[in-house]
């Protein structure tokens, strides 16, 4: 499958498996102590693909190969009842966190939802600790091996529509 390299500065770019949006174009940043939210809308009602969909927080522009990319935070709801959280750091996936919730299908695929993170701490060497919320409901505290405040891009599955402020991206 051919991959497309994106031009910079990037507002939105679509590759074969993900679309990307630059936080700098949106004039948004992830900061310690401040909630960072995105609104997510499934474009396919009743989505049921086994692998689910993904929202990825990246520290640098999307690259043409996984070996060059760091995914600081990987949010992967999977029907019918799981949410997978992870990081892909320095070429390797880290320890996966699995959240089980019988309402995943309805909450995350049946209607729009809001994904929010709130950074508790961050450090260049120690990584980050942040809270994860869906629709203002606390899900878990996530430990990331990298500094999540360095997020520059958000990648998302083509089956999703992401909005921030008054702009919508597909």
PDB file of C-alpha atoms in Angstrom:
ATOM      1  CA  UNK A   1       0.000   0.000   0.000  1.00  0.00           C
ATOM      2  CA  UNK A   2       1.499   3.344  -1.005  1.00  0.00           C
ATOM      3  CA  UNK A   3       1.959   5.995   1.638  1.00  0.00           C
ATOM      4  CA  UNK A   4       1.776   9.723   1.005  1.00  0.00           C
ATOM      5  CA  UNK A   5       4.266  12.110   2.544  1.00  0.00           C
ATOM      6  CA  UNK A   6       2.586  15.280   3.736  1.00  0.00           C
ATOM      7  CA  UNK A   7       3.618  18.837   2.909  1.00  0.00           C
ATOM      8  CA  UNK A   8       4.346  21.227   5.788  1.00  0.00           C
ATOM      9  CA  UNK A   9       3.019  23.238   7.448  1.00  0.00           C
ATOM     10  CA  UNK A  10       0.211  20.743   7.478  1.00  0.00           C
ATOM     11  CA  UNK A  11      -3.402  21.448   8.227  1.00  0.00           C
ATOM     12  CA  UNK A  12      -4.702  18.043   7.284  1.00  0.00           C
ATOM     13  CA  UNK A  13      -3.182  15.190   5.386  1.00  0.00           C
ATOM     14  CA  UNK A  14      -4.629  11.834   4.506  1.00  0.00           C
ATOM     15  CA  UNK A  15      -2.429   8.793   4.122  1.00  0.00           C
ATOM     16  CA  UNK A  16      -3.714   5.352   3.240  1.00  0.00           C
ATOM     17  CA  UNK A  17      -4.679   4.386   6.790  1.00  0.00           C
ATOM     18  CA  UNK A  18      -4.802   7.625   8.801  1.00  0.00           C
ATOM     19  CA  UNK A  19      -5.583  11.317   8.492  1.00  0.00           C
ATOM     20  CA  UNK A  20      -3.517  13.899  10.396  1.00  0.00           C
ATOM     21  CA  UNK A  21      -4.107  17.361  11.797  1.00  0.00           C
ATOM     22  CA  UNK A  22      -1.479  19.798  13.077  1.00  0.00           C
ATOM     23  CA  UNK A  23      -2.052  21.331  16.495  1.00  0.00           C
ATOM     24  CA  UNK A  24      -0.025  24.417  15.523  1.00  0.00           C
ATOM     25  CA  UNK A  25      -2.480  25.270  12.743  1.00  0.00           C
ATOM     26  CA  UNK A  26      -5.283  24.996  15.296  1.00  0.00           C
ATOM     27  CA  UNK A  27      -3.280  27.164  17.694  1.00  0.00           C
ATOM     28  CA  UNK A  28      -3.691  24.453  20.354  1.00  0.00           C
ATOM     29  CA  UNK A  29      -1.197  22.845  22.720  1.00  0.00           C
ATOM     30  CA  UNK A  30      -1.258  20.183  25.374  1.00  0.00           C
ATOM     31  CA  UNK A  31      -0.220  21.771  28.658  1.00  0.00           C
ATOM     32  CA  UNK A  32       0.207  20.504  32.195  1.00  0.00           C
ATOM     33  CA  UNK A  33      -2.875  21.005  34.349  1.00  0.00           C
ATOM     34  CA  UNK A  34      -5.138  22.095  31.475  1.00  0.00           C
ATOM     35  CA  UNK A  35      -7.688  19.740  29.913  1.00  0.00           C
ATOM     36  CA  UNK A  36      -7.118  19.079  26.199  1.00  0.00           C
ATOM     37  CA  UNK A  37     -10.227  17.848  24.381  1.00  0.00           C
ATOM     38  CA  UNK A  38     -11.183  16.749  20.905  1.00  0.00           C
ATOM     39  CA  UNK A  39     -14.651  15.888  19.681  1.00  0.00           C
ATOM     40  CA  UNK A  40     -14.893  12.639  17.763  1.00  0.00           C
ATOM     41  CA  UNK A  41     -17.741  11.519  15.548  1.00  0.00           C
ATOM     42  CA  UNK A  42     -17.941   8.090  13.908  1.00  0.00           C
ATOM     43  CA  UNK A  43     -18.712   8.456  10.189  1.00  0.00           C
ATOM     44  CA  UNK A  44     -20.057   4.894  10.077  1.00  0.00           C
ATOM     45  CA  UNK A  45     -23.019   4.344  12.429  1.00  0.00           C
ATOM     46  CA  UNK A  46     -22.810   1.052  14.279  1.00  0.00           C
ATOM     47  CA  UNK A  47     -19.132   0.561  13.380  1.00  0.00           C
ATOM     48  CA  UNK A  48     -18.164  -3.016  14.261  1.00  0.00           C
ATOM     49  CA  UNK A  49     -14.729  -3.728  12.750  1.00  0.00           C
ATOM     50  CA  UNK A  50     -12.766  -5.950  15.106  1.00  0.00           C
ATOM     51  CA  UNK A  51      -9.659  -3.724  15.239  1.00  0.00           C
ATOM     52  CA  UNK A  52     -11.721  -0.644  16.016  1.00  0.00           C
ATOM     53  CA  UNK A  53     -10.504   2.844  15.212  1.00  0.00           C
ATOM     54  CA  UNK A  54      -7.494   4.818  16.430  1.00  0.00           C
ATOM     55  CA  UNK A  55      -6.629   8.310  17.562  1.00  0.00           C
ATOM     56  CA  UNK A  56      -2.865   8.876  17.810  1.00  0.00           C
ATOM     57  CA  UNK A  57      -0.962  11.755  19.403  1.00  0.00           C
ATOM     58  CA  UNK A  58       2.368  12.224  17.564  1.00  0.00           C
ATOM     59  CA  UNK A  59       5.456  14.235  18.528  1.00  0.00           C
ATOM     60  CA  UNK A  60       6.555  14.973  14.963  1.00  0.00           C
ATOM     61  CA  UNK A  61       5.119  15.025  11.444  1.00  0.00           C
ATOM     62  CA  UNK A  62       3.669  11.741  10.205  1.00  0.00           C
ATOM     63  CA  UNK A  63       6.343   9.696   8.504  1.00  0.00           C
ATOM     64  CA  UNK A  64       6.209   7.100   5.766  1.00  0.00           C
ATOM     65  CA  UNK A  65       7.181   4.215   8.044  1.00  0.00           C
ATOM     66  CA  UNK A  66       6.336   3.150  11.590  1.00  0.00           C
ATOM     67  CA  UNK A  67      10.029   2.968  12.529  1.00  0.00           C
ATOM     68  CA  UNK A  68      10.349   6.757  12.174  1.00  0.00           C
ATOM     69  CA  UNK A  69       7.210   7.687  14.110  1.00  0.00           C
ATOM     70  CA  UNK A  70       6.555   8.029  17.822  1.00  0.00           C
ATOM     71  CA  UNK A  71       2.974   7.657  18.939  1.00  0.00           C
ATOM     72  CA  UNK A  72       2.922   9.313  22.333  1.00  0.00           C
ATOM     73  CA  UNK A  73      -0.631   8.181  23.034  1.00  0.00           C
ATOM     74  CA  UNK A  74      -2.670   5.588  21.122  1.00  0.00           C
ATOM     75  CA  UNK A  75      -6.415   5.563  21.899  1.00  0.00           C
ATOM     76  CA  UNK A  76      -8.027   2.532  20.251  1.00  0.00           C
ATOM     77  CA  UNK A  77     -11.677   1.735  21.039  1.00  0.00           C
ATOM     78  CA  UNK A  78     -12.585  -1.745  19.815  1.00  0.00           C
ATOM     79  CA  UNK A  79     -16.130  -3.004  19.547  1.00  0.00           C
ATOM     80  CA  UNK A  80     -17.905  -4.365  21.374  1.00  0.00           C
ATOM     81  CA  UNK A  81     -16.334  -3.667  24.792  1.00  0.00           C
ATOM     82  CA  UNK A  82     -12.645  -2.638  24.897  1.00  0.00           C
ATOM     83  CA  UNK A  83     -10.511   0.473  24.795  1.00  0.00           C
ATOM     84  CA  UNK A  84      -6.803  -0.125  24.181  1.00  0.00           C
ATOM     85  CA  UNK A  85      -4.295   2.524  25.316  1.00  0.00           C
ATOM     86  CA  UNK A  86      -0.624   2.386  24.398  1.00  0.00           C
ATOM     87  CA  UNK A  87       2.456   4.266  23.150  1.00  0.00           C
ATOM     88  CA  UNK A  88       4.746   3.420  20.246  1.00  0.00           C
ATOM     89  CA  UNK A  89       8.104   4.789  21.350  1.00  0.00           C
ATOM     90  CA  UNK A  90      11.506   4.499  19.644  1.00  0.00           C
ATOM     91  CA  UNK A  91      10.298   1.781  17.283  1.00  0.00           C
ATOM     92  CA  UNK A  92       8.457  -0.427  19.779  1.00  0.00           C
ATOM     93  CA  UNK A  93       4.991  -0.690  21.265  1.00  0.00           C
ATOM     94  CA  UNK A  94       4.958  -0.311  25.043  1.00  0.00           C
ATOM     95  CA  UNK A  95       2.847  -2.148  27.619  1.00  0.00           C
ATOM     96  CA  UNK A  96      -0.771  -2.108  26.485  1.00  0.00           C
ATOM     97  CA  UNK A  97      -3.504  -0.951  28.863  1.00  0.00           C
ATOM     98  CA  UNK A  98      -6.874  -2.606  28.252  1.00  0.00           C
ATOM     99  CA  UNK A  99     -10.034  -0.989  29.597  1.00  0.00           C
ATOM    100  CA  UNK A 100     -13.169  -3.124  29.466  1.00  0.00           C
ATOM    101  CA  UNK A 101     -16.545  -1.416  29.296  1.00  0.00           C
ATOM    102  CA  UNK A 102     -19.784  -3.009  28.140  1.00  0.00           C
ATOM    103  CA  UNK A 103     -20.934   0.340  26.746  1.00  0.00           C
ATOM    104  CA  UNK A 104     -18.015   0.944  24.319  1.00  0.00           C
ATOM    105  CA  UNK A 105     -20.119   0.100  21.265  1.00  0.00           C
ATOM    106  CA  UNK A 106     -22.859   2.535  22.256  1.00  0.00           C
ATOM    107  CA  UNK A 107     -20.700   5.319  23.785  1.00  0.00           C
ATOM    108  CA  UNK A 108     -17.950   5.468  21.172  1.00  0.00           C
ATOM    109  CA  UNK A 109     -19.487   4.157  17.957  1.00  0.00           C
ATOM    110  CA  UNK A 110     -23.154   5.008  18.270  1.00  0.00           C
ATOM    111  CA  UNK A 111     -22.764   8.780  18.635  1.00  0.00           C
ATOM    112  CA  UNK A 112     -20.152  11.552  18.908  1.00  0.00           C
ATOM    113  CA  UNK A 113     -17.927  11.572  21.978  1.00  0.00           C
ATOM    114  CA  UNK A 114     -15.366  13.823  23.607  1.00  0.00           C
ATOM    115  CA  UNK A 115     -11.847  12.542  24.359  1.00  0.00           C
ATOM    116  CA  UNK A 116     -10.018  14.586  26.999  1.00  0.00           C
ATOM    117  CA  UNK A 117      -6.597  14.259  28.566  1.00  0.00           C
ATOM    118  CA  UNK A 118      -5.295  16.249  31.519  1.00  0.00           C
ATOM    119  CA  UNK A 119      -1.539  16.155  32.110  1.00  0.00           C
ATOM    120  CA  UNK A 120      -0.554  15.651  35.748  1.00  0.00           C
ATOM    121  CA  UNK A 121       3.208  15.662  35.160  1.00  0.00           C
ATOM    122  CA  UNK A 122       5.691  15.567  32.298  1.00  0.00           C
ATOM    123  CA  UNK A 123       9.446  15.306  31.982  1.00  0.00           C
ATOM    124  CA  UNK A 124      11.860  14.864  29.075  1.00  0.00           C
ATOM    125  CA  UNK A 125      13.465  11.786  30.650  1.00  0.00           C
ATOM    126  CA  UNK A 126      10.685  10.307  32.800  1.00  0.00           C
ATOM    127  CA  UNK A 127       7.764  10.736  30.407  1.00  0.00           C
ATOM    128  CA  UNK A 128       4.231  11.821  31.284  1.00  0.00           C
ATOM    129  CA  UNK A 129       1.363  10.927  33.517  1.00  0.00           C
ATOM    130  CA  UNK A 130      -2.105  12.049  32.469  1.00  0.00           C
ATOM    131  CA  UNK A 131      -5.775  11.422  33.115  1.00  0.00           C
ATOM    132  CA  UNK A 132      -7.979  10.081  30.309  1.00  0.00           C
ATOM    133  CA  UNK A 133     -11.673  10.997  30.112  1.00  0.00           C
ATOM    134  CA  UNK A 134     -14.435  10.050  27.673  1.00  0.00           C
ATOM    135  CA  UNK A 135     -17.487  12.321  27.766  1.00  0.00           C
ATOM    136  CA  UNK A 136     -16.177  13.862  30.992  1.00  0.00           C
ATOM    137  CA  UNK A 137     -16.099  10.422  32.675  1.00  0.00           C
ATOM    138  CA  UNK A 138     -12.721   9.393  34.091  1.00  0.00           C
ATOM    139  CA  UNK A 139     -11.336   6.240  32.432  1.00  0.00           C
ATOM    140  CA  UNK A 140      -7.800   5.812  33.805  1.00  0.00           C
ATOM    141  CA  UNK A 141      -4.447   7.409  34.559  1.00  0.00           C
ATOM    142  CA  UNK A 142      -2.002   6.682  31.725  1.00  0.00           C
ATOM    143  CA  UNK A 143       1.790   6.593  32.008  1.00  0.00           C
ATOM    144  CA  UNK A 144       3.570   7.538  28.788  1.00  0.00           C
ATOM    145  CA  UNK A 145       7.326   6.989  28.223  1.00  0.00           C
ATOM    146  CA  UNK A 146       7.555  10.379  26.480  1.00  0.00           C
ATOM    147  CA  UNK A 147       6.513  13.953  27.146  1.00  0.00           C
ATOM    148  CA  UNK A 148       2.907  14.198  25.902  1.00  0.00           C
ATOM    149  CA  UNK A 149       3.152  18.009  25.869  1.00  0.00           C
ATOM    150  CA  UNK A 150       5.348  17.601  22.773  1.00  0.00           C
ATOM    151  CA  UNK A 151       2.350  16.428  20.728  1.00  0.00           C
ATOM    152  CA  UNK A 152       2.355  18.234  17.370  1.00  0.00           C
ATOM    153  CA  UNK A 153      -0.089  16.132  15.337  1.00  0.00           C
ATOM    154  CA  UNK A 154      -3.160  14.030  15.892  1.00  0.00           C
ATOM    155  CA  UNK A 155      -3.739  11.080  13.597  1.00  0.00           C
ATOM    156  CA  UNK A 156      -7.147   9.474  13.262  1.00  0.00           C
ATOM    157  CA  UNK A 157      -8.825   6.637  11.399  1.00  0.00           C
ATOM    158  CA  UNK A 158     -10.718   7.576   8.216  1.00  0.00           C
ATOM    159  CA  UNK A 159     -13.904   6.207   9.842  1.00  0.00           C
ATOM    160  CA  UNK A 160     -13.805   9.180  12.244  1.00  0.00           C
ATOM    161  CA  UNK A 161     -14.464  12.904  12.019  1.00  0.00           C
ATOM    162  CA  UNK A 162     -12.471  15.038  14.484  1.00  0.00           C
ATOM    163  CA  UNK A 163     -13.369  18.567  15.507  1.00  0.00           C
ATOM    164  CA  UNK A 164     -11.628  21.182  17.581  1.00  0.00           C
ATOM    165  CA  UNK A 165     -13.136  24.593  18.215  1.00  0.00           C
ATOM    166  CA  UNK A 166     -15.201  25.548  15.165  1.00  0.00           C
ATOM    167  CA  UNK A 167     -13.294  23.530  12.554  1.00  0.00           C
ATOM    168  CA  UNK A 168     -14.087  19.963  11.503  1.00  0.00           C
ATOM    169  CA  UNK A 169     -11.609  17.629   9.833  1.00  0.00           C
ATOM    170  CA  UNK A 170     -12.171  14.362   7.980  1.00  0.00           C
TER     171      UNK A 170
END
